[in-house]
């Protein structure tokens, strides 16, 4: 379902996502998984989200918070038992608006890769093990464009060089011949083949070594500067979010519980869950701060607690928290910021990093 | 590496270390030729102390740990427990060693037998080594152990199977199993790397409590210096690269004032949970992203193809030895050896 908007004939990449309009606009997005015998599990519940052109958004949270399901749902990649509902509008640069959940067949194929692409977790599993990198590049391009062999070669080489790989060396390799970091970079290069407006990265650096992770982060900074795409990246590593994101959204039990600019989120988190996540990441510079873990684990999506879903693990919880799931409301004491939080005790939540003083200092 | 560098921690403390790795090497014969996964490694672990082993994949951390645990026989050098070489021990001493050194693996999904209940998993070593008599006493002890690793109430877990537990819970079971025989040393091989951030800290805090309360020594292996810092703040850290120890010293000095370019690169590569701070971090200072193959080690210092301080003629000549550059801290780097390491406090700017 593609509807043409009146103003749109501007071509090319100069105008991304229209005039100040969000590139991707998600409203009341829900994902349900059918789990046999008529039962369903609500994995993503009522997400509202706007992604603006050129923006980098981090989705953070523990495993089982619905981050990946949300990412897959945005690209209509859910398994057959998953059902997405709500409204996801993608705003093409030429003024066309697409209703992603209504797409099918050719239009859906057009949307994927060309408008939005995904870099999956576990680079090895995302490749066909019996196909060389060249094969992957050609397959992708041929499925979506009418590019000639020569053009495909050139485009692939260009992108591989952009992610700091030598095309001559990599193109003729099978996936297993590359190291984990190289594979991940090839995957990033591949996802950019058709110049998507939005790139969704699912745990792009998990399971990679620290220096390899650094190189992927640097590559992402670089290509984003060059190509100017928007990015949604899913991570449980808050340090990575601090590094790569302009905006952060914390997910818990399928909902966004806090969202805001990266500095607001890290210096003035207002949701106890975000606070807990930040406190659980040990910083490397300086002395040893007090670390705290969040007690317990994420709740089962099949049996969510009443009221605020975080209340059983929350240090701020009161009886009131069990009554209703608080809505996401703007933080009132900061005028004009896009910081929103779903917690009735948000005024009491403050990040206060104490350094342990009972321990000696260096040397 | 010279004999004077043997077990620096032990010398400083003036006690006999519980375990020493003395110039151990492990050479694997492969089609591509011999691979030195571990080359002349000297380490020592004292009771109740944490020794962190840090490095990238393929740096030989796990190989070193497997030799320390007696799971692999070193091609060269000796592993001694209580001062006796474990490979020339008599049966009784060897049994003491086996009971004294326990291993917690990386993957809690693979390291627990899926067909055994938690009770069976934990009581097996108790009964096998005759620590307790009878299944009733064993169950009693198992419940105590579960309480020790914060699995409360223990009764609700004993009859469960591993698949019914979360990753963090399984890892706690692995730790409880390691504790069954009152070990003196626990070798934790990337034991928290598969856990979620929030759970990781609680498992580390639990391990820290065991260290303090039971006086268990740790050989703590991780690729994440931030975790090493958190867990091993009062211990020592050895940084490994391609089978060799390139820097050794007290954790606080290694983190706040690293001298080896590789250690610096590792620290600079870690993103901070702080948006302003993380933007100030140096990026991309390495000359090459790829770690060389162990089968074709670079000549001289094996880090020289990637090192930002590389100097032709100096670094690609001889293999640098681990030499003391500051009290307690030693580094294997030609450039640092020549120019000196500078003051330990230079880099140290505590952040509130």
XYZ file of C-alpha atoms in Angstrom:
715
model
C 0.000 0.000 0.000
C 1.894 3.033 -1.229
C 0.185 6.394 -1.180
C 1.770 9.277 -3.004
C 1.847 12.599 -1.218
C 1.223 15.779 -3.188
C 4.465 17.666 -2.474
C 6.831 14.858 -3.289
C 8.939 14.925 -6.390
C 12.254 15.792 -4.789
C 14.538 12.972 -5.752
C 17.640 11.452 -4.238
C 18.925 11.522 -0.726
C 19.056 15.275 -0.180
C 15.748 15.345 1.645
C 15.446 12.529 4.086
C 12.113 11.713 5.577
C 10.472 14.967 4.558
C 10.401 18.272 6.321
C 10.963 17.698 10.019
C 8.722 14.667 9.878
C 9.830 11.432 11.477
C 11.293 8.879 9.144
C 9.678 6.061 10.989
C 6.659 6.559 13.120
C 5.395 3.765 15.323
C 2.024 3.990 17.064
C 0.526 1.525 19.509
C 2.699 -1.284 18.220
C 1.918 -4.722 19.635
C 3.334 -8.144 18.971
C 1.654 -11.304 20.117
C 3.051 -14.784 19.822
C 0.646 -17.669 19.664
C 1.908 -20.342 22.012
C -0.340 -23.243 21.195
C -3.823 -24.124 22.462
C -5.180 -20.668 21.821
C -2.847 -19.000 24.306
C -0.923 -15.890 23.350
C 2.059 -14.109 24.808
C 2.142 -10.367 24.525
C 5.819 -9.761 23.718
C 5.588 -6.099 22.725
C 2.911 -3.933 24.240
C 1.795 -0.563 22.922
C 5.003 1.043 21.731
C 4.908 4.620 20.432
C 8.129 5.760 18.860
C 9.418 8.259 16.329
C 12.711 7.930 14.553
C 13.882 11.141 12.921
C 16.179 11.328 9.902
C 19.834 10.849 10.789
C 19.038 9.849 14.320
C 20.558 6.950 16.188
C 18.279 5.291 18.698
C 19.356 2.656 21.175
C 16.905 0.118 22.560
C 18.262 -1.190 25.831
C 17.051 -3.749 28.329
C 17.749 -7.249 29.571
C 17.185 -10.392 27.540
C 13.526 -11.148 27.206
C 12.352 -7.544 27.242
C 11.081 -7.666 23.684
C 13.845 -5.655 22.041
C 14.552 -8.103 19.246
C 10.875 -8.879 18.717
C 10.247 -5.176 18.264
C 13.096 -4.897 15.750
C 11.879 -7.898 13.783
C 8.319 -6.594 13.897
C 9.371 -3.294 12.352
C 10.738 -5.124 9.332
C 7.918 -7.657 9.223
C 10.361 -10.448 9.884
C 8.479 -12.085 12.728
C 8.067 -15.843 12.703
C 4.695 -17.082 11.540
C 3.283 -17.430 15.031
C 4.040 -13.792 15.773
C 1.396 -11.233 14.977
C 2.105 -7.505 14.871
C -0.597 -4.878 15.153
C -0.730 -1.106 15.420
C 0.557 1.416 12.928
C 4.058 1.792 11.535
C 4.506 4.554 8.996
C 7.655 4.953 6.981
C 8.207 8.313 5.372
C 10.207 8.064 2.163
C 12.359 11.038 1.227
C 10.179 11.806 -1.806
C 7.152 12.389 0.372
C 5.579 8.972 0.004
C 4.276 7.398 3.146
C 4.187 3.667 3.563
C 2.131 1.698 6.020
C 4.583 -1.073 6.804
C 2.135 -3.458 8.422
C -0.073 -3.280 5.320
C 2.662 -4.099 2.833
C 2.753 -7.377 1.029
C 4.514 -9.161 -1.797
C 6.514 -6.854 -4.033
C 6.023 -3.754 -1.931
C 7.321 -5.493 1.157
C 10.393 -6.707 -0.740
C 10.927 -3.184 -1.959
C 10.753 -1.859 1.564
C 13.230 -4.326 2.975
C 16.889 -3.647 2.163
C 16.012 -0.549 0.118
C 14.273 1.446 2.844
C 15.237 -0.491 5.921
C 17.780 -3.220 6.494
C 18.729 -5.308 9.466
C 22.053 -6.525 10.785
C 21.418 -9.647 12.788
C 22.981 -10.906 15.945
C 25.379 -13.779 15.409
C 26.983 -12.925 12.083
C 27.761 -16.542 11.279
C 24.138 -17.594 11.202
C 23.140 -14.705 8.990
C 25.237 -15.983 6.086
C 24.708 -18.913 3.820
C 27.715 -21.075 4.683
C 28.097 -22.503 1.179
C 28.031 -19.162 -0.574
C 31.052 -16.910 -0.952
C 30.775 -13.270 0.089
C 30.625 -12.380 -3.614
C 27.593 -14.635 -3.944
C 25.838 -12.920 -1.063
C 26.470 -9.501 -2.540
C 25.276 -10.498 -6.005
C 22.193 -12.296 -4.705
C 21.135 -9.303 -2.662
C 21.645 -6.798 -5.443
C 20.049 -8.954 -8.116
C 16.980 -9.581 -6.002
C 16.345 -5.886 -5.586
C 17.876 -4.012 -8.521
C 18.690 -4.417 -12.193
C 22.355 -3.650 -11.612
C 24.898 -5.240 -13.940
C 27.617 -7.553 -12.695
C 30.138 -4.779 -13.046
C 28.037 -2.367 -11.028
C 27.507 -4.927 -8.295
C 31.233 -5.592 -8.072
C 31.982 -1.904 -7.819
C 29.305 -1.196 -5.277
C 30.355 -4.140 -3.097
C 34.010 -3.149 -3.250
C 33.140 0.416 -2.320
C 31.162 -0.663 0.728
C 33.701 -3.237 1.843
C 36.385 -0.584 1.745
C 34.095 1.660 3.776
C 34.041 -0.919 6.551
C 37.834 -1.239 6.280
C 38.031 -4.554 4.490
C 39.981 -5.361 1.357
C 37.465 -6.395 -1.305
C 40.021 -8.484 -3.223
C 40.615 -10.578 -0.143
C 37.100 -10.849 1.239
C 34.926 -11.296 -1.840
C 36.235 -14.778 -2.595
C 36.017 -16.034 0.978
C 33.405 -18.279 2.460
C 31.886 -16.946 5.695
C 33.762 -19.469 7.827
C 37.082 -18.172 6.531
C 36.504 -14.770 8.096
C 36.950 -13.810 11.717
C 33.948 -12.770 13.796
C 34.710 -9.080 13.471
C 35.233 -9.317 9.709
C 31.961 -11.198 9.293
C 30.128 -8.538 11.236
C 31.658 -5.843 9.050
C 30.741 -7.713 5.874
C 27.203 -7.927 7.196
C 27.127 -4.184 7.805
C 28.491 -3.578 4.293
C 25.835 -5.892 2.843
C 23.027 -4.211 4.707
C 24.100 -0.892 3.184
C 24.197 -2.176 -0.410
C 20.893 -0.566 -1.329
C 21.396 2.575 0.711
C 18.651 1.993 3.245
C 17.294 4.934 5.203
C 17.024 2.916 8.365
C 19.406 0.307 9.651
C 18.347 -1.930 12.498
C 21.240 -3.572 14.296
C 20.525 -6.369 16.717
C 23.325 -6.665 19.295
C 25.930 -5.799 16.664
C 28.927 -6.321 18.929
C 27.811 -8.983 21.378
C 30.154 -11.964 21.475
C 32.982 -9.984 19.901
C 36.307 -9.197 21.481
C 36.802 -5.794 22.957
C 39.163 -4.517 20.253
C 36.941 -5.970 17.533
C 33.951 -4.351 19.170
C 35.793 -1.045 19.115
C 36.512 -1.420 15.409
C 32.823 -2.131 14.668
C 31.794 0.919 16.690
C 34.310 3.075 14.831
C 33.137 1.702 11.492
C 29.527 2.464 12.386
C 30.414 6.037 13.356
C 32.272 6.449 10.100
C 29.709 5.013 7.711
C 26.904 6.861 9.417
C 28.751 10.106 8.952
C 29.353 9.300 5.306
C 25.973 7.880 4.376
C 23.768 9.594 6.928
C 21.286 6.812 7.558
C 19.213 6.481 10.703
C 19.887 3.678 13.061
C 18.024 1.659 15.637
C 20.319 -0.540 17.560
C 19.403 -3.115 20.075
C 21.805 -3.778 22.901
C 21.941 -4.909 26.471
C 25.219 -3.044 26.869
C 24.555 0.443 28.138
C 28.111 1.541 27.550
C 27.578 0.894 23.872
C 24.412 2.958 23.907
C 26.312 5.819 25.501
C 28.817 5.568 22.694
C 26.558 5.219 19.664
C 23.148 6.661 20.440
C 21.593 10.108 20.179
C 18.510 8.857 21.928
C 17.929 5.905 24.234
C 14.750 3.955 24.916
C 14.660 1.500 27.813
C 12.420 -1.503 27.289
C 11.024 -3.647 30.030
C 8.546 -6.506 29.656
C 7.639 -5.435 26.130
C 7.100 -1.750 26.837
C 9.204 1.368 26.601
C 9.495 2.566 30.185
C 11.776 5.509 29.609
C 13.037 7.406 26.619
C 15.138 10.504 26.231
C 18.307 12.058 24.876
C 21.445 10.118 25.620
C 22.714 12.676 28.157
C 19.381 12.912 29.972
C 19.190 9.144 30.182
C 22.684 8.637 31.512
C 23.005 11.617 33.809
C 19.413 11.925 34.989
C 17.690 8.598 34.568
C 14.200 8.784 36.034
C 13.065 5.185 35.833
C 14.374 2.793 38.488
C 15.025 0.189 35.791
C 17.228 2.500 33.702
C 18.984 3.507 36.890
C 19.569 -0.142 37.750
C 20.949 -0.900 34.296
C 23.357 2.026 34.463
C 24.540 1.035 37.911
C 25.219 -2.498 36.704
C 27.861 -1.436 34.176
C 31.308 -1.092 35.686
C 33.168 1.913 34.288
C 36.796 1.408 33.352
C 38.179 4.861 34.126
C 38.803 5.960 37.682
C 38.282 4.249 40.984
C 35.844 1.522 41.800
C 32.303 2.811 42.176
C 29.547 1.076 44.068
C 27.948 -1.465 41.804
C 24.429 -2.657 42.218
C 22.514 -5.357 40.504
C 18.819 -5.469 39.854
C 17.421 -8.256 42.007
C 15.617 -11.090 40.272
C 15.090 -11.465 36.554
C 12.676 -10.141 33.947
C 9.166 -11.523 34.456
C 7.736 -14.200 32.247
C 5.668 -12.525 29.546
C 3.013 -15.163 30.067
C 2.514 -14.177 33.707
C 3.131 -10.470 34.155
C 2.728 -8.942 37.622
C -0.157 -6.527 38.157
C 0.392 -2.783 37.872
C 3.857 -1.592 36.964
C 5.637 -4.628 35.558
C 8.857 -3.670 37.298
C 7.402 -3.359 40.794
C 8.478 -6.782 42.158
C 12.135 -5.906 41.486
C 11.948 -2.214 42.226
C 13.449 -0.565 45.289
C 11.057 2.367 44.994
C 7.898 0.281 44.771
C 4.896 1.036 46.970
C 1.434 -0.489 47.145
C 0.260 2.046 44.582
C 2.623 0.559 41.992
C 0.592 -2.633 41.902
C -2.589 -0.861 40.930
C -1.965 0.420 37.424
C 0.748 0.281 34.775
C 1.884 3.918 34.640
C 1.751 5.624 31.223
C 4.788 7.156 29.571
C 4.620 10.848 30.465
C 7.065 13.704 29.844
C 9.381 14.593 32.695
C 7.888 17.860 33.904
C 10.872 19.558 35.496
C 12.774 19.789 32.232
C 10.989 22.099 29.848
C 11.122 21.266 26.173
C 13.075 18.023 26.453
C 11.900 14.771 24.974
C 12.513 12.864 28.164
C 9.579 10.614 29.028
C 9.223 8.125 31.821
C 6.623 5.597 32.956
C 7.004 5.617 36.725
C 4.956 7.225 39.464
C 8.034 7.623 41.640
C 10.215 9.179 38.948
C 10.773 12.283 41.073
C 12.578 10.196 43.688
C 14.908 8.468 41.235
C 18.355 9.988 41.091
C 21.642 8.660 39.851
C 24.223 9.083 42.507
C 27.528 7.415 41.807
C 29.482 6.928 44.957
C 33.037 5.753 44.856
C 33.831 3.057 47.362
C 36.013 4.726 49.949
C 37.008 1.719 51.995
C 39.339 0.546 49.262
C 42.814 1.813 48.608
C 43.708 3.849 45.538
C 46.226 2.944 42.893
C 49.799 2.045 43.810
C 61.304 -14.239 30.665
C 63.813 -14.774 33.401
C 63.655 -16.677 36.638
C 63.702 -13.440 38.616
C 60.239 -12.681 37.343
C 58.799 -15.865 38.692
C 55.718 -15.303 40.748
C 56.159 -11.626 41.589
C 53.070 -11.587 43.773
C 54.447 -14.275 46.031
C 57.693 -12.448 46.511
C 55.909 -9.264 47.506
C 53.752 -11.033 50.049
C 56.475 -13.268 51.350
C 54.327 -16.402 51.469
C 54.231 -19.598 49.552
C 51.709 -19.311 46.774
C 49.043 -21.988 46.634
C 49.624 -22.565 42.984
C 52.406 -21.582 40.645
C 52.699 -21.862 36.905
C 56.393 -21.884 36.201
C 57.386 -21.196 32.607
C 54.567 -23.296 31.256
C 54.071 -23.629 27.533
C 51.533 -25.537 25.538
C 52.289 -26.469 21.979
C 49.601 -27.955 19.783
C 50.647 -29.867 16.696
C 48.423 -29.001 13.785
C 48.507 -29.376 10.024
C 49.664 -25.784 9.822
C 52.626 -26.630 12.029
C 53.146 -26.357 15.780
C 51.094 -23.695 17.514
C 52.335 -22.216 20.751
C 49.039 -21.425 22.438
C 50.830 -20.595 25.656
C 54.447 -19.553 25.798
C 56.555 -19.392 28.971
C 53.790 -18.267 31.279
C 54.621 -17.566 34.918
C 51.773 -17.029 37.328
C 51.012 -17.618 40.955
C 47.840 -17.671 42.986
C 47.689 -17.052 46.729
C 44.908 -18.100 49.098
C 41.991 -15.687 49.026
C 43.542 -13.661 46.250
C 42.237 -12.851 42.819
C 44.423 -13.188 39.771
C 42.765 -11.883 36.626
C 43.846 -13.138 33.245
C 42.815 -10.735 30.513
C 43.161 -10.842 26.751
C 41.383 -11.292 23.435
C 40.113 -14.616 22.120
C 43.037 -16.722 21.092
C 45.462 -15.135 23.511
C 45.866 -18.390 25.426
C 43.880 -17.560 28.548
C 41.835 -20.744 28.527
C 44.853 -22.891 27.659
C 46.676 -21.459 30.663
C 43.629 -22.119 32.846
C 43.307 -25.688 31.622
C 46.906 -26.333 32.534
C 46.382 -24.738 35.939
C 43.408 -27.027 36.498
C 45.401 -30.066 35.474
C 43.136 -30.682 32.484
C 46.011 -30.389 30.049
C 49.621 -31.337 30.533
C 52.024 -28.527 29.708
C 54.488 -29.222 26.902
C 57.105 -27.420 28.935
C 57.374 -25.989 32.439
C 55.719 -27.038 35.668
C 52.423 -26.464 37.384
C 52.858 -26.756 41.148
C 50.196 -27.008 43.815
C 51.375 -26.432 47.382
C 54.876 -26.453 45.970
C 54.636 -29.908 44.345
C 54.567 -30.486 40.599
C 51.090 -31.827 39.862
C 52.308 -34.148 37.116
C 54.738 -35.977 39.408
C 52.410 -36.161 42.411
C 51.419 -39.370 44.106
C 47.802 -40.395 43.983
C 46.897 -38.912 47.346
C 48.403 -35.513 46.638
C 46.856 -35.485 43.205
C 43.465 -36.190 44.718
C 43.986 -33.263 47.125
C 44.887 -31.095 44.159
C 41.806 -32.174 42.218
C 39.616 -31.347 45.176
C 41.384 -28.092 45.847
C 41.084 -26.661 42.364
C 37.667 -26.326 40.782
C 36.594 -24.966 37.440
C 33.552 -22.843 36.567
C 32.968 -22.886 32.847
C 31.849 -20.139 30.548
C 28.608 -21.552 29.249
C 26.115 -22.553 31.953
C 23.892 -24.021 29.237
C 26.527 -26.580 28.287
C 28.305 -27.258 31.557
C 25.394 -28.781 33.467
C 24.138 -32.256 32.666
C 20.602 -31.752 31.334
C 19.409 -35.159 32.522
C 20.371 -34.627 36.153
C 18.451 -32.651 38.707
C 20.266 -29.936 40.609
C 20.344 -32.254 43.620
C 22.048 -35.002 41.618
C 24.512 -32.560 40.068
C 25.580 -31.152 43.417
C 25.626 -34.333 45.449
C 27.608 -36.357 42.894
C 31.032 -34.966 43.898
C 30.072 -35.069 47.597
C 29.327 -38.788 47.447
C 32.134 -39.631 45.039
C 34.792 -38.087 47.267
C 33.136 -39.311 50.430
C 32.748 -35.842 51.876
C 29.423 -36.793 53.413
C 27.915 -40.129 54.245
C 24.498 -41.061 52.954
C 22.123 -39.326 50.611
C 20.304 -37.511 53.385
C 23.430 -35.751 54.579
C 24.352 -35.036 50.966
C 20.991 -33.388 50.315
C 21.418 -31.364 53.476
C 24.841 -30.182 52.336
C 23.519 -29.410 48.848
C 20.862 -27.165 50.349
C 23.526 -25.317 52.348
C 25.587 -24.819 49.212
C 22.626 -23.428 47.301
C 22.001 -20.964 50.090
C 25.636 -19.917 49.808
C 25.158 -18.971 46.166
C 21.962 -17.039 46.920
C 19.582 -19.655 45.580
C 16.888 -19.390 48.217
C 14.860 -21.234 49.264
C 17.124 -24.151 48.261
C 14.325 -26.725 48.446
C 12.554 -25.161 45.490
C 15.590 -25.644 43.265
C 16.935 -29.045 44.270
C 14.419 -31.067 42.302
C 14.657 -28.913 39.193
C 16.483 -29.618 35.957
C 18.875 -27.132 34.358
C 16.420 -26.241 31.581
C 14.020 -24.910 34.192
C 16.521 -22.314 35.357
C 17.678 -19.011 33.913
C 21.253 -18.410 32.799
C 22.183 -16.607 36.000
C 20.687 -19.370 38.136
C 22.524 -22.043 36.176
C 25.793 -20.229 36.640
C 25.114 -20.106 40.375
C 24.561 -23.868 40.310
C 27.924 -24.264 38.551
C 29.522 -22.239 41.329
C 27.729 -24.285 44.000
C 29.007 -27.446 42.343
C 32.529 -26.010 42.350
C 32.166 -25.319 46.077
C 31.148 -28.865 47.017
C 34.681 -30.005 47.805
C 35.799 -26.896 49.701
C 38.184 -25.760 47.001
C 41.148 -23.526 47.681
C 41.148 -22.137 44.164
C 38.300 -21.568 41.759
C 39.172 -21.103 38.133
C 36.440 -19.008 36.579
C 36.763 -19.059 32.808
C 34.673 -16.197 31.389
C 32.054 -17.271 33.881
C 29.980 -14.125 33.571
C 30.392 -13.275 29.911
C 27.189 -15.012 28.848
C 25.044 -13.349 31.479
C 23.012 -10.189 31.184
C 24.619 -7.052 32.598
C 22.307 -6.822 35.581
C 22.764 -10.469 36.520
C 26.499 -10.351 35.885
C 27.084 -7.946 38.749
C 25.070 -10.033 41.188
C 27.004 -13.192 40.262
C 30.278 -11.299 40.625
C 29.190 -9.930 43.981
C 28.369 -13.470 45.076
C 31.806 -14.708 43.945
C 33.399 -11.789 45.778
C 31.623 -12.782 48.961
C 32.897 -16.359 48.635
C 36.396 -15.008 48.143
C 36.170 -12.910 51.302
C 34.257 -15.354 53.510
C 35.753 -18.673 52.484
C 39.197 -17.398 51.530
C 39.003 -19.016 48.111
C 41.644 -17.923 45.632
C 40.498 -17.105 42.110
C 42.019 -17.415 38.704
C 39.554 -15.158 36.976
C 39.593 -15.173 33.209
C 37.848 -12.473 31.236
C 38.185 -10.503 28.037
C 36.610 -7.471 29.676
C 38.975 -5.337 31.709
C 36.044 -3.545 33.307
C 34.939 -6.843 34.833
C 38.504 -7.644 35.886
C 38.638 -4.245 37.525
C 35.420 -4.818 39.395
C 36.224 -8.309 40.585
C 39.973 -8.137 40.979
C 40.452 -4.616 42.300
C 42.591 -5.791 45.198
C 44.351 -8.541 43.280
C 46.703 -8.844 40.371
C 46.060 -8.812 36.663
C 48.005 -10.473 33.883
C 47.359 -9.331 30.337
C 47.945 -12.007 27.705
C 48.508 -11.561 24.005
C 49.111 -14.436 21.580
C 50.175 -16.863 24.266
C 52.474 -14.589 26.238
C 51.966 -12.410 29.261
C 52.671 -8.880 28.109
C 51.883 -7.014 31.294
C 51.532 -8.029 34.915
C 50.829 -6.024 38.040
C 48.318 -5.014 40.678
C 44.918 -4.563 39.031
C 44.612 -0.958 40.160
C 47.884 -0.051 38.467
C 47.077 -1.995 35.311
C 43.744 -0.197 34.973
C 44.753 3.294 35.998
C 48.300 3.364 34.684
C 48.850 0.738 32.005
C 52.274 0.685 30.421
C 52.048 -1.848 27.592
C 50.516 -0.421 24.403
C 48.267 -3.468 24.163
C 46.827 -2.939 27.641
C 46.280 0.705 26.784
C 44.508 -0.257 23.576
C 42.254 -2.658 25.492
C 41.350 0.003 28.039
C 40.804 2.671 25.410
C 38.544 0.342 23.459
C 36.037 -0.134 26.260
C 33.016 2.115 25.925
C 32.053 3.936 29.107
C 28.521 4.071 30.485
C 28.849 7.830 30.274
C 28.138 9.651 26.986
C 30.488 12.587 27.524
C 33.372 10.533 28.823
C 33.121 7.901 26.122
C 33.434 10.516 23.358
C 36.802 11.570 24.711
C 38.205 8.077 24.338
C 40.859 7.513 21.729
C 39.549 5.474 18.846
C 41.258 3.525 16.136
C 44.796 3.997 17.353
C 45.740 0.444 16.392
C 47.567 0.002 13.134
C 45.780 -3.187 12.231
C 42.450 -4.640 13.259
C 43.271 -8.270 12.676
C 44.874 -10.430 15.314
C 47.747 -12.413 13.739
C 47.486 -16.179 13.496
C 49.273 -18.169 16.178
C 50.635 -20.386 13.424
C 52.480 -17.457 11.858
C 53.533 -15.286 14.731
C 55.144 -11.976 13.778
C 58.882 -11.825 14.371
C 59.994 -10.013 17.502
C 57.257 -8.518 19.633
C 54.111 -10.269 18.432
C 52.099 -7.092 18.923
C 54.276 -4.987 16.606
C 52.058 -5.181 13.471
C 49.226 -3.541 15.430
C 51.146 -1.412 17.905
C 50.786 2.365 17.724
C 54.244 2.800 19.267
C 55.946 0.505 16.768
C 59.552 1.384 15.932
C 61.178 -0.382 13.030
C 64.369 -2.232 13.907
C 63.562 -2.288 17.613
C 60.222 -4.066 17.848
C 60.567 -6.532 14.966
C 63.912 -7.829 16.210
C 63.910 -9.803 19.447
C 61.015 -10.975 21.563
C 60.707 -8.513 24.462
C 61.129 -9.897 27.950
C 58.825 -9.189 30.827
C 60.772 -6.687 32.936
C 59.826 -4.699 36.013
C 59.043 -1.114 35.084
C 57.434 0.022 38.320
C 57.180 -1.555 41.742
C 55.149 -4.710 41.242
C 54.372 -3.985 37.607
C 56.182 -5.601 34.715
C 55.827 -5.162 30.986
C 57.140 -6.872 27.883
C 57.723 -3.946 25.540
C 60.967 -2.685 24.024
C 59.794 0.911 23.786
C 58.609 1.082 27.391
C 61.813 -0.657 28.533
C 63.870 2.035 26.814
C 61.800 5.136 27.585
C 60.603 4.087 31.037
C 57.024 3.802 32.123
C 56.616 7.171 33.756
C 54.874 7.821 36.996
C 52.024 5.548 37.979
C 49.815 8.498 38.836
C 50.070 10.274 35.475
C 47.067 8.719 33.839
C 45.087 8.415 36.976
C 42.277 10.932 37.014
C 39.550 9.621 39.256
C 36.102 10.290 37.932
C 33.344 10.884 40.409
